[in-house]
Amino acid sequence: MFIRAMALACIPLALAFSTPTAAQSADPAYRVNPGDELEISVWGEDRLQREVSVLPDGTIAYPLVGQVAAAGRLPSEIEARITAGLKPQYRGPVPQVTVSVKKASGFQFSVIGKVRSPGTFTPGRYVNALEALSMAGGPTEFADVNGIRIIRKQGQAIQTLRVRIGATLKGDTRSLSDADIPTIHSGDTMVVP
């Protein structure tokens, strides 16, 4: 009886340290955007500790390495590029390079049209179209919530995504899917007619 009680008491603790579920880890890894602030350090090298902003062209400048393309890359990819650039400066292995996003201020999107508070938003996290609409204060009384579109620029091409949240705003979530409320990408413009 005592052993069974102890086993039951330990279940919540075991669950607390379990691996994340698919729903918890569904968000993609953060990719660096122009305007983000990065903190870069090399283990044991105070002179190489830097806080840098990603320039509008997507690059950063780093001592002994030069210009590094950062936009659209994971922090680990930037670490690898800086490590490779520092390799000629060391006889042995390059000390651990760490790149962290100090401020994700480059992740921005805009909401325009018939919303209560149109503008540009910097959420600091990934959001979907429904959350973006909420950040803009929600639709106005005469907004066409079935005609909402997201305009996304990919290179030289422009993509238009339809947002299907009219029924959701009326409380009907039975047929709601991820395709109906797409994830907002940096640089997107959501148009609410």
PDB file of C-alpha atoms in Angstrom:
ATOM      1  CA  MET A   1       0.000   0.000   0.000  1.00  0.00           C
ATOM      2  CA  PHE A   2       2.808   2.407   0.927  1.00  0.00           C
ATOM      3  CA  ILE A   3       4.686   1.704  -2.323  1.00  0.00           C
ATOM      4  CA  ARG A   4       1.540   2.265  -4.396  1.00  0.00           C
ATOM      5  CA  ALA A   5       0.858   5.573  -2.603  1.00  0.00           C
ATOM      6  CA  MET A   6       4.447   6.703  -3.236  1.00  0.00           C
ATOM      7  CA  ALA A   7       4.180   5.756  -6.918  1.00  0.00           C
ATOM      8  CA  LEU A   8       0.962   7.739  -7.280  1.00  0.00           C
ATOM      9  CA  ALA A   9       2.484  10.720  -5.475  1.00  0.00           C
ATOM     10  CA  CYS A  10       5.416  10.744  -7.914  1.00  0.00           C
ATOM     11  CA  ILE A  11       3.310  10.802 -11.089  1.00  0.00           C
ATOM     12  CA  PRO A  12       2.826  14.596 -11.212  1.00  0.00           C
ATOM     13  CA  LEU A  13       6.570  15.075 -10.671  1.00  0.00           C
ATOM     14  CA  ALA A  14       7.356  12.678 -13.508  1.00  0.00           C
ATOM     15  CA  LEU A  15       4.913  14.504 -15.783  1.00  0.00           C
ATOM     16  CA  ALA A  16       6.510  17.849 -14.936  1.00  0.00           C
ATOM     17  CA  PHE A  17       9.837  16.633 -16.323  1.00  0.00           C
ATOM     18  CA  SER A  18       8.473  14.807 -19.366  1.00  0.00           C
ATOM     19  CA  THR A  19       9.341  15.838 -22.898  1.00  0.00           C
ATOM     20  CA  PRO A  20       7.161  18.486 -24.570  1.00  0.00           C
ATOM     21  CA  THR A  21       4.147  17.292 -26.520  1.00  0.00           C
ATOM     22  CA  ALA A  22       3.689  17.995 -30.211  1.00  0.00           C
ATOM     23  CA  ALA A  23       1.336  20.879 -29.394  1.00  0.00           C
ATOM     24  CA  GLN A  24       3.907  22.485 -27.096  1.00  0.00           C
ATOM     25  CA  SER A  25       6.723  22.260 -29.647  1.00  0.00           C
ATOM     26  CA  ALA A  26       4.643  23.142 -32.742  1.00  0.00           C
ATOM     27  CA  ASP A  27       6.118  26.627 -33.146  1.00  0.00           C
ATOM     28  CA  PRO A  28       9.090  26.705 -35.514  1.00  0.00           C
ATOM     29  CA  ALA A  29      12.509  27.715 -34.245  1.00  0.00           C
ATOM     30  CA  TYR A  30      13.005  31.479 -34.337  1.00  0.00           C
ATOM     31  CA  ARG A  31      14.811  32.811 -37.384  1.00  0.00           C
ATOM     32  CA  VAL A  32      16.625  36.125 -37.129  1.00  0.00           C
ATOM     33  CA  ASN A  33      15.063  39.203 -38.790  1.00  0.00           C
ATOM     34  CA  PRO A  34      16.499  42.604 -39.748  1.00  0.00           C
ATOM     35  CA  GLY A  35      16.163  44.868 -36.701  1.00  0.00           C
ATOM     36  CA  ASP A  36      16.714  42.093 -34.151  1.00  0.00           C
ATOM     37  CA  GLU A  37      19.312  42.647 -31.446  1.00  0.00           C
ATOM     38  CA  LEU A  38      21.760  39.780 -30.960  1.00  0.00           C
ATOM     39  CA  GLU A  39      24.184  39.038 -28.156  1.00  0.00           C
ATOM     40  CA  ILE A  40      27.317  37.221 -29.296  1.00  0.00           C
ATOM     41  CA  SER A  41      29.974  35.818 -27.008  1.00  0.00           C
ATOM     42  CA  VAL A  42      33.022  33.589 -27.350  1.00  0.00           C
ATOM     43  CA  TRP A  43      33.849  31.547 -24.249  1.00  0.00           C
ATOM     44  CA  GLY A  44      36.755  33.109 -22.352  1.00  0.00           C
ATOM     45  CA  GLU A  45      37.179  35.997 -24.823  1.00  0.00           C
ATOM     46  CA  ASP A  46      35.766  39.172 -23.285  1.00  0.00           C
ATOM     47  CA  ARG A  47      37.084  41.243 -26.193  1.00  0.00           C
ATOM     48  CA  LEU A  48      34.765  39.340 -28.560  1.00  0.00           C
ATOM     49  CA  GLN A  49      31.603  39.914 -26.486  1.00  0.00           C
ATOM     50  CA  ARG A  50      29.223  42.002 -28.620  1.00  0.00           C
ATOM     51  CA  GLU A  51      25.650  43.214 -28.805  1.00  0.00           C
ATOM     52  CA  VAL A  52      24.773  43.889 -32.432  1.00  0.00           C
ATOM     53  CA  SER A  53      21.702  44.884 -34.408  1.00  0.00           C
ATOM     54  CA  VAL A  54      20.867  43.111 -37.630  1.00  0.00           C
ATOM     55  CA  LEU A  55      20.999  45.707 -40.397  1.00  0.00           C
ATOM     56  CA  PRO A  56      18.156  46.209 -42.892  1.00  0.00           C
ATOM     57  CA  ASP A  57      20.177  44.224 -45.467  1.00  0.00           C
ATOM     58  CA  GLY A  58      20.173  41.265 -43.039  1.00  0.00           C
ATOM     59  CA  THR A  59      23.843  41.344 -42.059  1.00  0.00           C
ATOM     60  CA  ILE A  60      25.884  41.963 -38.936  1.00  0.00           C
ATOM     61  CA  ALA A  61      29.531  42.945 -38.580  1.00  0.00           C
ATOM     62  CA  TYR A  62      31.702  40.891 -36.229  1.00  0.00           C
ATOM     63  CA  PRO A  63      35.391  41.430 -35.334  1.00  0.00           C
ATOM     64  CA  LEU A  64      37.893  39.170 -37.116  1.00  0.00           C
ATOM     65  CA  VAL A  65      35.087  37.712 -39.245  1.00  0.00           C
ATOM     66  CA  GLY A  66      33.612  40.697 -41.102  1.00  0.00           C
ATOM     67  CA  GLN A  67      30.075  40.818 -42.499  1.00  0.00           C
ATOM     68  CA  VAL A  68      27.898  37.836 -41.604  1.00  0.00           C
ATOM     69  CA  ALA A  69      24.523  37.130 -43.239  1.00  0.00           C
ATOM     70  CA  ALA A  70      22.109  36.761 -40.316  1.00  0.00           C
ATOM     71  CA  ALA A  71      18.541  37.359 -41.557  1.00  0.00           C
ATOM     72  CA  GLY A  72      16.533  34.201 -42.069  1.00  0.00           C
ATOM     73  CA  ARG A  73      19.034  32.075 -40.144  1.00  0.00           C
ATOM     74  CA  LEU A  74      18.788  30.249 -36.851  1.00  0.00           C
ATOM     75  CA  PRO A  75      21.100  31.502 -34.074  1.00  0.00           C
ATOM     76  CA  SER A  76      22.954  28.153 -34.284  1.00  0.00           C
ATOM     77  CA  GLU A  77      23.660  28.779 -38.000  1.00  0.00           C
ATOM     78  CA  ILE A  78      25.132  32.189 -37.157  1.00  0.00           C
ATOM     79  CA  GLU A  79      27.241  30.546 -34.425  1.00  0.00           C
ATOM     80  CA  ALA A  80      28.632  28.087 -36.995  1.00  0.00           C
ATOM     81  CA  ARG A  81      29.464  30.910 -39.442  1.00  0.00           C
ATOM     82  CA  ILE A  82      31.267  32.949 -36.765  1.00  0.00           C
ATOM     83  CA  THR A  83      33.125  29.851 -35.542  1.00  0.00           C
ATOM     84  CA  ALA A  84      34.319  29.151 -39.094  1.00  0.00           C
ATOM     85  CA  GLY A  85      35.384  32.795 -39.497  1.00  0.00           C
ATOM     86  CA  LEU A  86      37.373  32.724 -36.241  1.00  0.00           C
ATOM     87  CA  LYS A  87      39.131  29.411 -37.011  1.00  0.00           C
ATOM     88  CA  PRO A  88      42.240  31.026 -38.616  1.00  0.00           C
ATOM     89  CA  GLN A  89      42.760  33.080 -35.418  1.00  0.00           C
ATOM     90  CA  TYR A  90      43.258  29.991 -33.185  1.00  0.00           C
ATOM     91  CA  ARG A  91      45.866  27.227 -33.214  1.00  0.00           C
ATOM     92  CA  GLY A  92      43.493  24.769 -31.588  1.00  0.00           C
ATOM     93  CA  PRO A  93      39.733  24.544 -31.612  1.00  0.00           C
ATOM     94  CA  VAL A  94      37.738  27.755 -31.506  1.00  0.00           C
ATOM     95  CA  PRO A  95      36.139  28.356 -28.078  1.00  0.00           C
ATOM     96  CA  GLN A  96      32.359  27.977 -27.861  1.00  0.00           C
ATOM     97  CA  VAL A  97      30.518  30.742 -29.751  1.00  0.00           C
ATOM     98  CA  THR A  98      27.054  31.623 -28.457  1.00  0.00           C
ATOM     99  CA  VAL A  99      24.506  33.721 -30.342  1.00  0.00           C
ATOM    100  CA  SER A 100      21.274  34.626 -28.590  1.00  0.00           C
ATOM    101  CA  VAL A 101      18.427  36.872 -29.636  1.00  0.00           C
ATOM    102  CA  LYS A 102      18.376  39.604 -27.018  1.00  0.00           C
ATOM    103  CA  LYS A 103      15.429  41.465 -28.502  1.00  0.00           C
ATOM    104  CA  ALA A 104      13.228  40.157 -31.315  1.00  0.00           C
ATOM    105  CA  SER A 105      12.312  43.652 -32.471  1.00  0.00           C
ATOM    106  CA  GLY A 106      12.691  42.738 -36.139  1.00  0.00           C
ATOM    107  CA  PHE A 107       9.651  40.440 -36.099  1.00  0.00           C
ATOM    108  CA  GLN A 108       6.976  42.881 -37.246  1.00  0.00           C
ATOM    109  CA  PHE A 109       3.735  42.728 -39.164  1.00  0.00           C
ATOM    110  CA  SER A 110       1.015  45.234 -40.075  1.00  0.00           C
ATOM    111  CA  VAL A 111      -2.769  45.159 -39.870  1.00  0.00           C
ATOM    112  CA  ILE A 112      -4.671  47.653 -42.025  1.00  0.00           C
ATOM    113  CA  GLY A 113      -8.253  48.271 -43.024  1.00  0.00           C
ATOM    114  CA  LYS A 114     -11.420  48.101 -40.948  1.00  0.00           C
ATOM    115  CA  VAL A 115      -9.930  47.359 -37.519  1.00  0.00           C
ATOM    116  CA  ARG A 116     -10.113  49.456 -34.368  1.00  0.00           C
ATOM    117  CA  SER A 117      -6.344  50.069 -34.048  1.00  0.00           C
ATOM    118  CA  PRO A 118      -4.510  49.567 -37.364  1.00  0.00           C
ATOM    119  CA  GLY A 119      -0.746  49.681 -37.271  1.00  0.00           C
ATOM    120  CA  THR A 120       2.522  47.816 -37.144  1.00  0.00           C
ATOM    121  CA  PHE A 121       3.031  45.319 -34.327  1.00  0.00           C
ATOM    122  CA  THR A 122       6.132  43.748 -32.772  1.00  0.00           C
ATOM    123  CA  PRO A 123       4.781  40.888 -30.668  1.00  0.00           C
ATOM    124  CA  GLY A 124       8.088  39.277 -29.666  1.00  0.00           C
ATOM    125  CA  ARG A 125       6.599  35.837 -30.401  1.00  0.00           C
ATOM    126  CA  TYR A 126       4.888  33.998 -33.224  1.00  0.00           C
ATOM    127  CA  VAL A 127       1.188  34.801 -33.633  1.00  0.00           C
ATOM    128  CA  ASN A 128      -1.577  33.580 -35.916  1.00  0.00           C
ATOM    129  CA  ALA A 129      -4.076  35.670 -37.898  1.00  0.00           C
ATOM    130  CA  LEU A 130      -6.685  35.590 -35.125  1.00  0.00           C
ATOM    131  CA  GLU A 131      -4.176  36.893 -32.563  1.00  0.00           C
ATOM    132  CA  ALA A 132      -3.000  39.564 -35.020  1.00  0.00           C
ATOM    133  CA  LEU A 133      -6.599  40.723 -35.474  1.00  0.00           C
ATOM    134  CA  SER A 134      -6.963  40.887 -31.699  1.00  0.00           C
ATOM    135  CA  MET A 135      -3.776  42.983 -31.375  1.00  0.00           C
ATOM    136  CA  ALA A 136      -5.317  45.453 -33.827  1.00  0.00           C
ATOM    137  CA  GLY A 137      -8.338  45.834 -31.559  1.00  0.00           C
ATOM    138  CA  GLY A 138     -10.597  43.510 -33.541  1.00  0.00           C
ATOM    139  CA  PRO A 139     -12.721  44.244 -36.607  1.00  0.00           C
ATOM    140  CA  THR A 140     -14.958  47.278 -36.809  1.00  0.00           C
ATOM    141  CA  GLU A 141     -18.719  46.945 -37.157  1.00  0.00           C
ATOM    142  CA  PHE A 142     -18.697  47.053 -40.981  1.00  0.00           C
ATOM    143  CA  ALA A 143     -15.598  44.902 -41.595  1.00  0.00           C
ATOM    144  CA  ASP A 144     -15.897  41.975 -44.001  1.00  0.00           C
ATOM    145  CA  VAL A 145     -14.380  39.294 -41.747  1.00  0.00           C
ATOM    146  CA  ASN A 146     -14.826  36.684 -44.488  1.00  0.00           C
ATOM    147  CA  GLY A 147     -12.643  38.714 -46.865  1.00  0.00           C
ATOM    148  CA  ILE A 148      -9.524  39.077 -44.704  1.00  0.00           C
ATOM    149  CA  ARG A 149      -6.274  38.454 -46.596  1.00  0.00           C
ATOM    150  CA  ILE A 150      -2.609  38.275 -45.644  1.00  0.00           C
ATOM    151  CA  ILE A 151      -0.152  39.734 -48.135  1.00  0.00           C
ATOM    152  CA  ARG A 152       3.259  38.081 -47.891  1.00  0.00           C
ATOM    153  CA  LYS A 153       6.347  38.974 -49.901  1.00  0.00           C
ATOM    154  CA  GLN A 154       8.666  36.072 -50.688  1.00  0.00           C
ATOM    155  CA  GLY A 155      11.674  37.324 -52.611  1.00  0.00           C
ATOM    156  CA  GLN A 156      10.253  39.168 -55.615  1.00  0.00           C
ATOM    157  CA  ALA A 157       6.915  37.309 -55.507  1.00  0.00           C
ATOM    158  CA  ILE A 158       3.837  38.346 -53.560  1.00  0.00           C
ATOM    159  CA  GLN A 159       1.611  35.673 -52.054  1.00  0.00           C
ATOM    160  CA  THR A 160      -1.952  36.262 -50.873  1.00  0.00           C
ATOM    161  CA  LEU A 161      -3.378  34.020 -48.137  1.00  0.00           C
ATOM    162  CA  ARG A 162      -7.059  33.857 -47.303  1.00  0.00           C
ATOM    163  CA  VAL A 163      -8.045  33.992 -43.628  1.00  0.00           C
ATOM    164  CA  ARG A 164     -11.279  32.167 -42.804  1.00  0.00           C
ATOM    165  CA  ILE A 165     -12.360  33.329 -39.357  1.00  0.00           C
ATOM    166  CA  GLY A 166     -15.840  34.742 -39.966  1.00  0.00           C
ATOM    167  CA  ALA A 167     -17.587  31.780 -38.316  1.00  0.00           C
ATOM    168  CA  THR A 168     -15.008  31.707 -35.515  1.00  0.00           C
ATOM    169  CA  LEU A 169     -15.745  35.331 -34.608  1.00  0.00           C
ATOM    170  CA  LYS A 170     -19.403  34.330 -34.265  1.00  0.00           C
ATOM    171  CA  GLY A 171     -18.438  31.524 -31.871  1.00  0.00           C
ATOM    172  CA  ASP A 172     -18.544  28.567 -34.292  1.00  0.00           C
ATOM    173  CA  THR A 173     -15.201  26.733 -34.036  1.00  0.00           C
ATOM    174  CA  ARG A 174     -16.394  23.293 -35.190  1.00  0.00           C
ATOM    175  CA  SER A 175     -14.771  23.416 -38.630  1.00  0.00           C
ATOM    176  CA  LEU A 176     -11.776  25.602 -37.725  1.00  0.00           C
ATOM    177  CA  SER A 177      -8.387  24.369 -38.969  1.00  0.00           C
ATOM    178  CA  ASP A 178      -4.806  25.656 -39.017  1.00  0.00           C
ATOM    179  CA  ALA A 179      -5.239  26.576 -42.698  1.00  0.00           C
ATOM    180  CA  ASP A 180      -8.059  28.967 -41.722  1.00  0.00           C
ATOM    181  CA  ILE A 181      -5.877  30.977 -39.327  1.00  0.00           C
ATOM    182  CA  PRO A 182      -2.352  30.989 -40.823  1.00  0.00           C
ATOM    183  CA  THR A 183       0.704  31.907 -38.797  1.00  0.00           C
ATOM    184  CA  ILE A 184       1.893  35.471 -39.357  1.00  0.00           C
ATOM    185  CA  HIS A 185       5.424  35.865 -40.751  1.00  0.00           C
ATOM    186  CA  SER A 186       7.667  38.862 -40.286  1.00  0.00           C
ATOM    187  CA  GLY A 187       6.819  41.491 -42.885  1.00  0.00           C
ATOM    188  CA  ASP A 188       3.249  40.275 -43.473  1.00  0.00           C
ATOM    189  CA  THR A 189       0.395  42.746 -43.964  1.00  0.00           C
ATOM    190  CA  MET A 190      -3.086  41.666 -42.954  1.00  0.00           C
ATOM    191  CA  VAL A 191      -5.833  43.503 -44.825  1.00  0.00           C
ATOM    192  CA  VAL A 192      -9.318  43.661 -43.292  1.00  0.00           C
ATOM    193  CA  PRO A 193     -11.751  45.019 -45.927  1.00  0.00           C
TER     194      PRO A 193
END
